[in-house]
Amino acid sequence: MGENMKFTDLDQYLFGQGTNYEVYKKLGAHPGTRRGKKGVYFAVWAPNAQAVSVIGDFNGWDETANPMKKVGPIGVYEIFVREAKIGQLYKFFITGAHGEKLYKADPYANEAEKRPGTASRITDITDYKWKDATWIRNREKYDYKTQPMAIYEVHPGSWMKHGWTEENEEGFYNYRELAPVLTDYVKKMGYTHVELMGIAEHPFDGSWGYQVTGYYAPTSRYGTPQDFKYMIDYFHRNKIGVILDWVPAHFPKDAHGLANFDGTAVYEHEDPRQGEHPEWGTKIYNYGRPEVKNFLIANALYWVEECHVDGLRVDAVASMLYLDYGKKDGEWVANKYGGNKNLEAIDFFKHLNTVVQGRNHGTVMIAEESTAWPKVTGAVEEEGLGFSLKWNMGWMNDFLEYMKLDPYFRKYNHNKMTFSMTYAYSEKYVLVLSHDEVVHLKCSMLEKMPGSPEDKVKNLKAAYSFMTCHPGKKLLFMGQDFGQLREWSEEREIDWFLLQEEPHRKLQEYYADLLTIYKKYPALYAMDNDPSGFEWINADDGDRSIFSFVRKSPTGRNNILYVVNFTPVDRPDYRVGVPKKKQYKQIMDENGLLTEPKTFKAEKQECDNRPFSFAYPLPAYGVAVFTY
């Protein structure tokens, strides 16, 4: 780092504007040299502190040994410590605005002590040689709107575990060990992306990483920042994209964390009606404060530019957009127009999405937004929030409600499966079956299904086929592709032993077959956001609970005709109306890809209000995918 190791006037100016996008290269702890001597440069923002010093392994945690100097009016403190070395632990000792003694982890630390320890660790983030140049170059040209995206959602600590040893009681895989095993699985199944939960440092395993204390530090549960980068690099060299869960909505109250950082509300709002989530027991960021906005936007850029991730899935967006989210009357403060929209959070999202995607073409920003807020994926210039994609929670809720029903009652709920097409083009969507749906007594995907164990598998295959052929990107949580029986728990690995049983193996193979056709046929992804790419053949066959539709390809070749039967009733001479008098080649059924596709010729016979049709056998819980 050398002589530029100081927080300059320009740094201060930009930080005060909220536009110092690489501020993480200054704030935090950075090894380097000054006047020819090696050491570490520390800098921290504590605007209302009376005094700040850095304490750590290098000075015996002595609060008086290394007092920091205040730089300018903005409240940044800095010091160069010659005795400090890579690998040592440290904290900031802050004399707060009211004289309180505070021991804080570094908000910009790039590595943290493994929990239950709460100190920060000195590391060198420039110390990794990337080998993914080809991937990064190609990413520039990647257009998510017309490309397939099948995301595998993974919690690294519980995807797979080692047996218990004294050195590794939790059985965690290191990032470097996880990389090849997870890559092999993702390639075998045919996913295009991995979405990693709980990567930023967090104190409590049971929060799954949604209560973050170290925004700039990959959790030390699974290794060092260099190990983490190695894993990303490995995915990229195997053509797998990486999305991280990212939580700018709130943060926990842990004493070493961001809350009450210098004895005052620095990162959060002072007024608890604006600064606290009563339901979650967490603090809400003050999105109107430039330095706080800067902390978060630079953090998004840190993961994308410094760690090479390909996108962020932004958690709990609705909780940021609505001032009264999860609050009773009297627990919130209206905006200047008297409404419940958080104007500062709206501005924050527009700024965030413009900067991240403007500087990194081909990356994606995905919103987990559970309401009908307009234009989440709309362009910022047109009053949108500027996200690339949005989780389709409406589709997911309707779909799961329908699938849970005894097949006899499905006919009364037919619209649950067709309703999503009435709003399918209002946003750019990801269809999600995430970790949230298989915890808290909601049952695993397989256990949600009605009927006998055999029926459950058949229902789930039909369900997954519907999801794969319906417009929208795809996301599935780990364990659900082979029919995990138990709910997910972060304390144990997923139930890989089930793959010794044929029904689970067959389900897994079937899901891999679905991903094969999804990626092979542009009809299933290239026109996701174009209303002319989808057409119902029959959306109203409620009595038989059969759905049929067409997905069209941009070239007009290899279009897809999809039919599914959501009841246990056999239809040996089922007839389907078709758009054209052509040959229809069946490439897949409820057992998977057909080794010898069957061809059906359309004839002039009216069906489904169309002049042409053909008949073929549609079994109980039958699935039929044709190309034409």
PDB file of N, CA, C and O in Angstrom, residues 469-506:
ATOM      1  N   CYS A 469     -40.814 -25.612 -16.719  1.00  0.00           N
ATOM      2  CA  CYS A 469     -41.348 -25.159 -18.013  1.00  0.00           C
ATOM      3  C   CYS A 469     -42.083 -23.821 -17.926  1.00  0.00           C
ATOM      4  O   CYS A 469     -42.368 -23.198 -18.938  1.00  0.00           O
ATOM      5  N   HIS A 470     -42.375 -23.369 -16.716  1.00  0.00           N
ATOM      6  CA  HIS A 470     -43.052 -22.074 -16.507  1.00  0.00           C
ATOM      7  C   HIS A 470     -42.020 -20.945 -16.683  1.00  0.00           C
ATOM      8  O   HIS A 470     -40.877 -21.087 -16.284  1.00  0.00           O
ATOM      9  N   PRO A 471     -42.400 -19.803 -17.270  1.00  0.00           N
ATOM     10  CA  PRO A 471     -41.442 -18.692 -17.425  1.00  0.00           C
ATOM     11  C   PRO A 471     -40.821 -18.261 -16.096  1.00  0.00           C
ATOM     12  O   PRO A 471     -41.503 -18.248 -15.070  1.00  0.00           O
ATOM     13  N   GLY A 472     -39.545 -17.907 -16.131  1.00  0.00           N
ATOM     14  CA  GLY A 472     -38.823 -17.440 -14.933  1.00  0.00           C
ATOM     15  C   GLY A 472     -37.570 -18.254 -14.703  1.00  0.00           C
ATOM     16  O   GLY A 472     -37.503 -19.429 -15.063  1.00  0.00           O
ATOM     17  N   LYS A 473     -36.552 -17.625 -14.108  1.00  0.00           N
ATOM     18  CA  LYS A 473     -35.352 -18.361 -13.707  1.00  0.00           C
ATOM     19  C   LYS A 473     -35.741 -19.353 -12.605  1.00  0.00           C
ATOM     20  O   LYS A 473     -36.819 -19.237 -12.023  1.00  0.00           O
ATOM     21  N   LYS A 474     -34.833 -20.285 -12.272  1.00  0.00           N
ATOM     22  CA  LYS A 474     -35.173 -21.306 -11.273  1.00  0.00           C
ATOM     23  C   LYS A 474     -34.214 -21.263 -10.090  1.00  0.00           C
ATOM     24  O   LYS A 474     -33.015 -21.035 -10.283  1.00  0.00           O
ATOM     25  N   LEU A 475     -34.740 -21.500  -8.882  1.00  0.00           N
ATOM     26  CA  LEU A 475     -33.884 -21.677  -7.706  1.00  0.00           C
ATOM     27  C   LEU A 475     -34.440 -22.811  -6.862  1.00  0.00           C
ATOM     28  O   LEU A 475     -35.642 -22.846  -6.569  1.00  0.00           O
ATOM     29  N   LEU A 476     -33.559 -23.735  -6.489  1.00  0.00           N
ATOM     30  CA  LEU A 476     -33.961 -24.849  -5.616  1.00  0.00           C
ATOM     31  C   LEU A 476     -32.957 -24.976  -4.483  1.00  0.00           C
ATOM     32  O   LEU A 476     -31.743 -24.894  -4.704  1.00  0.00           O
ATOM     33  N   PHE A 477     -33.470 -25.172  -3.277  1.00  0.00           N
ATOM     34  CA  PHE A 477     -32.602 -25.329  -2.101  1.00  0.00           C
ATOM     35  C   PHE A 477     -32.054 -26.749  -2.026  1.00  0.00           C
ATOM     36  O   PHE A 477     -32.722 -27.714  -2.392  1.00  0.00           O
ATOM     37  N   MET A 478     -30.826 -26.854  -1.531  1.00  0.00           N
ATOM     38  CA  MET A 478     -30.123 -28.137  -1.434  1.00  0.00           C
ATOM     39  C   MET A 478     -30.973 -29.202  -0.722  1.00  0.00           C
ATOM     40  O   MET A 478     -31.700 -28.918   0.231  1.00  0.00           O
ATOM     41  N   GLY A 479     -30.829 -30.430  -1.201  1.00  0.00           N
ATOM     42  CA  GLY A 479     -31.552 -31.559  -0.610  1.00  0.00           C
ATOM     43  C   GLY A 479     -32.904 -31.803  -1.238  1.00  0.00           C
ATOM     44  O   GLY A 479     -33.445 -32.906  -1.186  1.00  0.00           O
ATOM     45  N   GLN A 480     -33.473 -30.756  -1.874  1.00  0.00           N
ATOM     46  CA  GLN A 480     -34.820 -30.907  -2.424  1.00  0.00           C
ATOM     47  C   GLN A 480     -34.806 -31.608  -3.781  1.00  0.00           C
ATOM     48  O   GLN A 480     -35.833 -32.096  -4.237  1.00  0.00           O
ATOM     49  N   ASP A 481     -33.633 -31.648  -4.431  1.00  0.00           N
ATOM     50  CA  ASP A 481     -33.583 -32.299  -5.748  1.00  0.00           C
ATOM     51  C   ASP A 481     -33.581 -33.823  -5.627  1.00  0.00           C
ATOM     52  O   ASP A 481     -33.837 -34.525  -6.601  1.00  0.00           O
ATOM     53  N   PHE A 482     -33.290 -34.360  -4.440  1.00  0.00           N
ATOM     54  CA  PHE A 482     -33.406 -35.818  -4.281  1.00  0.00           C
ATOM     55  C   PHE A 482     -34.467 -36.203  -3.254  1.00  0.00           C
ATOM     56  O   PHE A 482     -34.570 -37.351  -2.832  1.00  0.00           O
ATOM     57  N   GLY A 483     -35.288 -35.222  -2.845  1.00  0.00           N
ATOM     58  CA  GLY A 483     -36.396 -35.562  -1.955  1.00  0.00           C
ATOM     59  C   GLY A 483     -35.991 -35.766  -0.507  1.00  0.00           C
ATOM     60  O   GLY A 483     -36.343 -36.771   0.121  1.00  0.00           O
ATOM     61  N   GLN A 484     -35.218 -34.811   0.037  1.00  0.00           N
ATOM     62  CA  GLN A 484     -34.922 -34.794   1.468  1.00  0.00           C
ATOM     63  C   GLN A 484     -36.237 -35.008   2.234  1.00  0.00           C
ATOM     64  O   GLN A 484     -37.252 -34.414   1.882  1.00  0.00           O
ATOM     65  N   LEU A 485     -36.213 -35.853   3.261  1.00  0.00           N
ATOM     66  CA  LEU A 485     -37.449 -36.118   4.021  1.00  0.00           C
ATOM     67  C   LEU A 485     -37.580 -35.174   5.211  1.00  0.00           C
ATOM     68  O   LEU A 485     -38.641 -34.624   5.470  1.00  0.00           O
ATOM     69  N   ARG A 486     -36.459 -35.003   5.929  1.00  0.00           N
ATOM     70  CA  ARG A 486     -36.515 -34.147   7.120  1.00  0.00           C
ATOM     71  C   ARG A 486     -36.436 -32.684   6.728  1.00  0.00           C
ATOM     72  O   ARG A 486     -35.911 -32.346   5.669  1.00  0.00           O
ATOM     73  N   GLU A 487     -36.928 -31.821   7.609  1.00  0.00           N
ATOM     74  CA  GLU A 487     -36.716 -30.385   7.407  1.00  0.00           C
ATOM     75  C   GLU A 487     -35.222 -30.099   7.477  1.00  0.00           C
ATOM     76  O   GLU A 487     -34.469 -30.838   8.105  1.00  0.00           O
ATOM     77  N   TRP A 488     -34.824 -28.988   6.871  1.00  0.00           N
ATOM     78  CA  TRP A 488     -33.416 -28.616   6.928  1.00  0.00           C
ATOM     79  C   TRP A 488     -33.040 -28.121   8.319  1.00  0.00           C
ATOM     80  O   TRP A 488     -33.803 -27.400   8.970  1.00  0.00           O
ATOM     81  N   SER A 489     -31.859 -28.505   8.784  1.00  0.00           N
ATOM     82  CA  SER A 489     -31.282 -27.939  10.007  1.00  0.00           C
ATOM     83  C   SER A 489     -29.821 -27.610   9.729  1.00  0.00           C
ATOM     84  O   SER A 489     -29.104 -28.429   9.134  1.00  0.00           O
ATOM     85  N   GLU A 490     -29.397 -26.422  10.177  1.00  0.00           N
ATOM     86  CA  GLU A 490     -28.003 -26.022   9.908  1.00  0.00           C
ATOM     87  C   GLU A 490     -27.019 -26.867  10.710  1.00  0.00           C
ATOM     88  O   GLU A 490     -25.814 -26.808  10.493  1.00  0.00           O
ATOM     89  N   GLU A 491     -27.530 -27.698  11.635  1.00  0.00           N
ATOM     90  CA  GLU A 491     -26.628 -28.442  12.519  1.00  0.00           C
ATOM     91  C   GLU A 491     -26.154 -29.774  11.950  1.00  0.00           C
ATOM     92  O   GLU A 491     -25.275 -30.411  12.498  1.00  0.00           O
ATOM     93  N   ARG A 492     -26.770 -30.221  10.847  1.00  0.00           N
ATOM     94  CA  ARG A 492     -26.361 -31.512  10.278  1.00  0.00           C
ATOM     95  C   ARG A 492     -26.331 -31.400   8.757  1.00  0.00           C
ATOM     96  O   ARG A 492     -26.941 -30.502   8.187  1.00  0.00           O
ATOM     97  N   GLU A 493     -25.603 -32.331   8.128  1.00  0.00           N
ATOM     98  CA  GLU A 493     -25.585 -32.281   6.666  1.00  0.00           C
ATOM     99  C   GLU A 493     -26.923 -32.766   6.118  1.00  0.00           C
ATOM    100  O   GLU A 493     -27.708 -33.399   6.834  1.00  0.00           O
ATOM    101  N   ILE A 494     -27.176 -32.465   4.832  1.00  0.00           N
ATOM    102  CA  ILE A 494     -28.422 -32.960   4.247  1.00  0.00           C
ATOM    103  C   ILE A 494     -28.353 -34.480   4.129  1.00  0.00           C
ATOM    104  O   ILE A 494     -27.267 -35.068   4.219  1.00  0.00           O
ATOM    105  N   ASP A 495     -29.486 -35.123   3.941  1.00  0.00           N
ATOM    106  CA  ASP A 495     -29.572 -36.588   4.092  1.00  0.00           C
ATOM    107  C   ASP A 495     -29.127 -37.344   2.839  1.00  0.00           C
ATOM    108  O   ASP A 495     -29.926 -37.996   2.152  1.00  0.00           O
ATOM    109  N   TRP A 496     -27.813 -37.256   2.576  1.00  0.00           N
ATOM    110  CA  TRP A 496     -27.252 -37.911   1.387  1.00  0.00           C
ATOM    111  C   TRP A 496     -27.521 -39.411   1.374  1.00  0.00           C
ATOM    112  O   TRP A 496     -27.603 -40.022   0.305  1.00  0.00           O
ATOM    113  N   PHE A 497     -27.668 -40.011   2.574  1.00  0.00           N
ATOM    114  CA  PHE A 497     -27.861 -41.471   2.648  1.00  0.00           C
ATOM    115  C   PHE A 497     -29.137 -41.920   1.925  1.00  0.00           C
ATOM    116  O   PHE A 497     -29.274 -43.074   1.539  1.00  0.00           O
ATOM    117  N   LEU A 498     -30.070 -40.971   1.721  1.00  0.00           N
ATOM    118  CA  LEU A 498     -31.315 -41.329   1.028  1.00  0.00           C
ATOM    119  C   LEU A 498     -31.055 -41.790  -0.404  1.00  0.00           C
ATOM    120  O   LEU A 498     -31.865 -42.507  -0.994  1.00  0.00           O
ATOM    121  N   LEU A 499     -29.908 -41.372  -0.964  1.00  0.00           N
ATOM    122  CA  LEU A 499     -29.609 -41.735  -2.350  1.00  0.00           C
ATOM    123  C   LEU A 499     -29.309 -43.223  -2.516  1.00  0.00           C
ATOM    124  O   LEU A 499     -29.176 -43.718  -3.640  1.00  0.00           O
ATOM    125  N   GLN A 500     -29.212 -43.938  -1.386  1.00  0.00           N
ATOM    126  CA  GLN A 500     -29.082 -45.394  -1.491  1.00  0.00           C
ATOM    127  C   GLN A 500     -30.439 -46.029  -1.834  1.00  0.00           C
ATOM    128  O   GLN A 500     -30.507 -47.200  -2.178  1.00  0.00           O
ATOM    129  N   GLU A 501     -31.512 -45.229  -1.727  1.00  0.00           N
ATOM    130  CA  GLU A 501     -32.856 -45.765  -2.012  1.00  0.00           C
ATOM    131  C   GLU A 501     -33.297 -45.317  -3.399  1.00  0.00           C
ATOM    132  O   GLU A 501     -33.161 -44.152  -3.768  1.00  0.00           O
ATOM    133  N   GLU A 502     -33.863 -46.256  -4.149  1.00  0.00           N
ATOM    134  CA  GLU A 502     -34.183 -45.998  -5.552  1.00  0.00           C
ATOM    135  C   GLU A 502     -35.096 -44.795  -5.798  1.00  0.00           C
ATOM    136  O   GLU A 502     -34.815 -43.972  -6.685  1.00  0.00           O
ATOM    137  N   PRO A 503     -36.205 -44.619  -5.033  1.00  0.00           N
ATOM    138  CA  PRO A 503     -37.089 -43.479  -5.341  1.00  0.00           C
ATOM    139  C   PRO A 503     -36.356 -42.131  -5.288  1.00  0.00           C
ATOM    140  O   PRO A 503     -36.605 -41.257  -6.115  1.00  0.00           O
ATOM    141  N   HIS A 504     -35.438 -42.001  -4.335  1.00  0.00           N
ATOM    142  CA  HIS A 504     -34.694 -40.734  -4.191  1.00  0.00           C
ATOM    143  C   HIS A 504     -33.693 -40.557  -5.328  1.00  0.00           C
ATOM    144  O   HIS A 504     -33.518 -39.458  -5.859  1.00  0.00           O
ATOM    145  N   ARG A 505     -33.049 -41.681  -5.703  1.00  0.00           N
ATOM    146  CA  ARG A 505     -32.106 -41.628  -6.830  1.00  0.00           C
ATOM    147  C   ARG A 505     -32.835 -41.248  -8.112  1.00  0.00           C
ATOM    148  O   ARG A 505     -32.379 -40.414  -8.884  1.00  0.00           O
ATOM    149  N   LYS A 506     -33.986 -41.882  -8.307  1.00  0.00           N
ATOM    150  CA  LYS A 506     -34.772 -41.623  -9.534  1.00  0.00           C
ATOM    151  C   LYS A 506     -35.246 -40.164  -9.582  1.00  0.00           C
ATOM    152  O   LYS A 506     -35.246 -39.544 -10.647  1.00  0.00           O
TER     153      LYS A 506
END
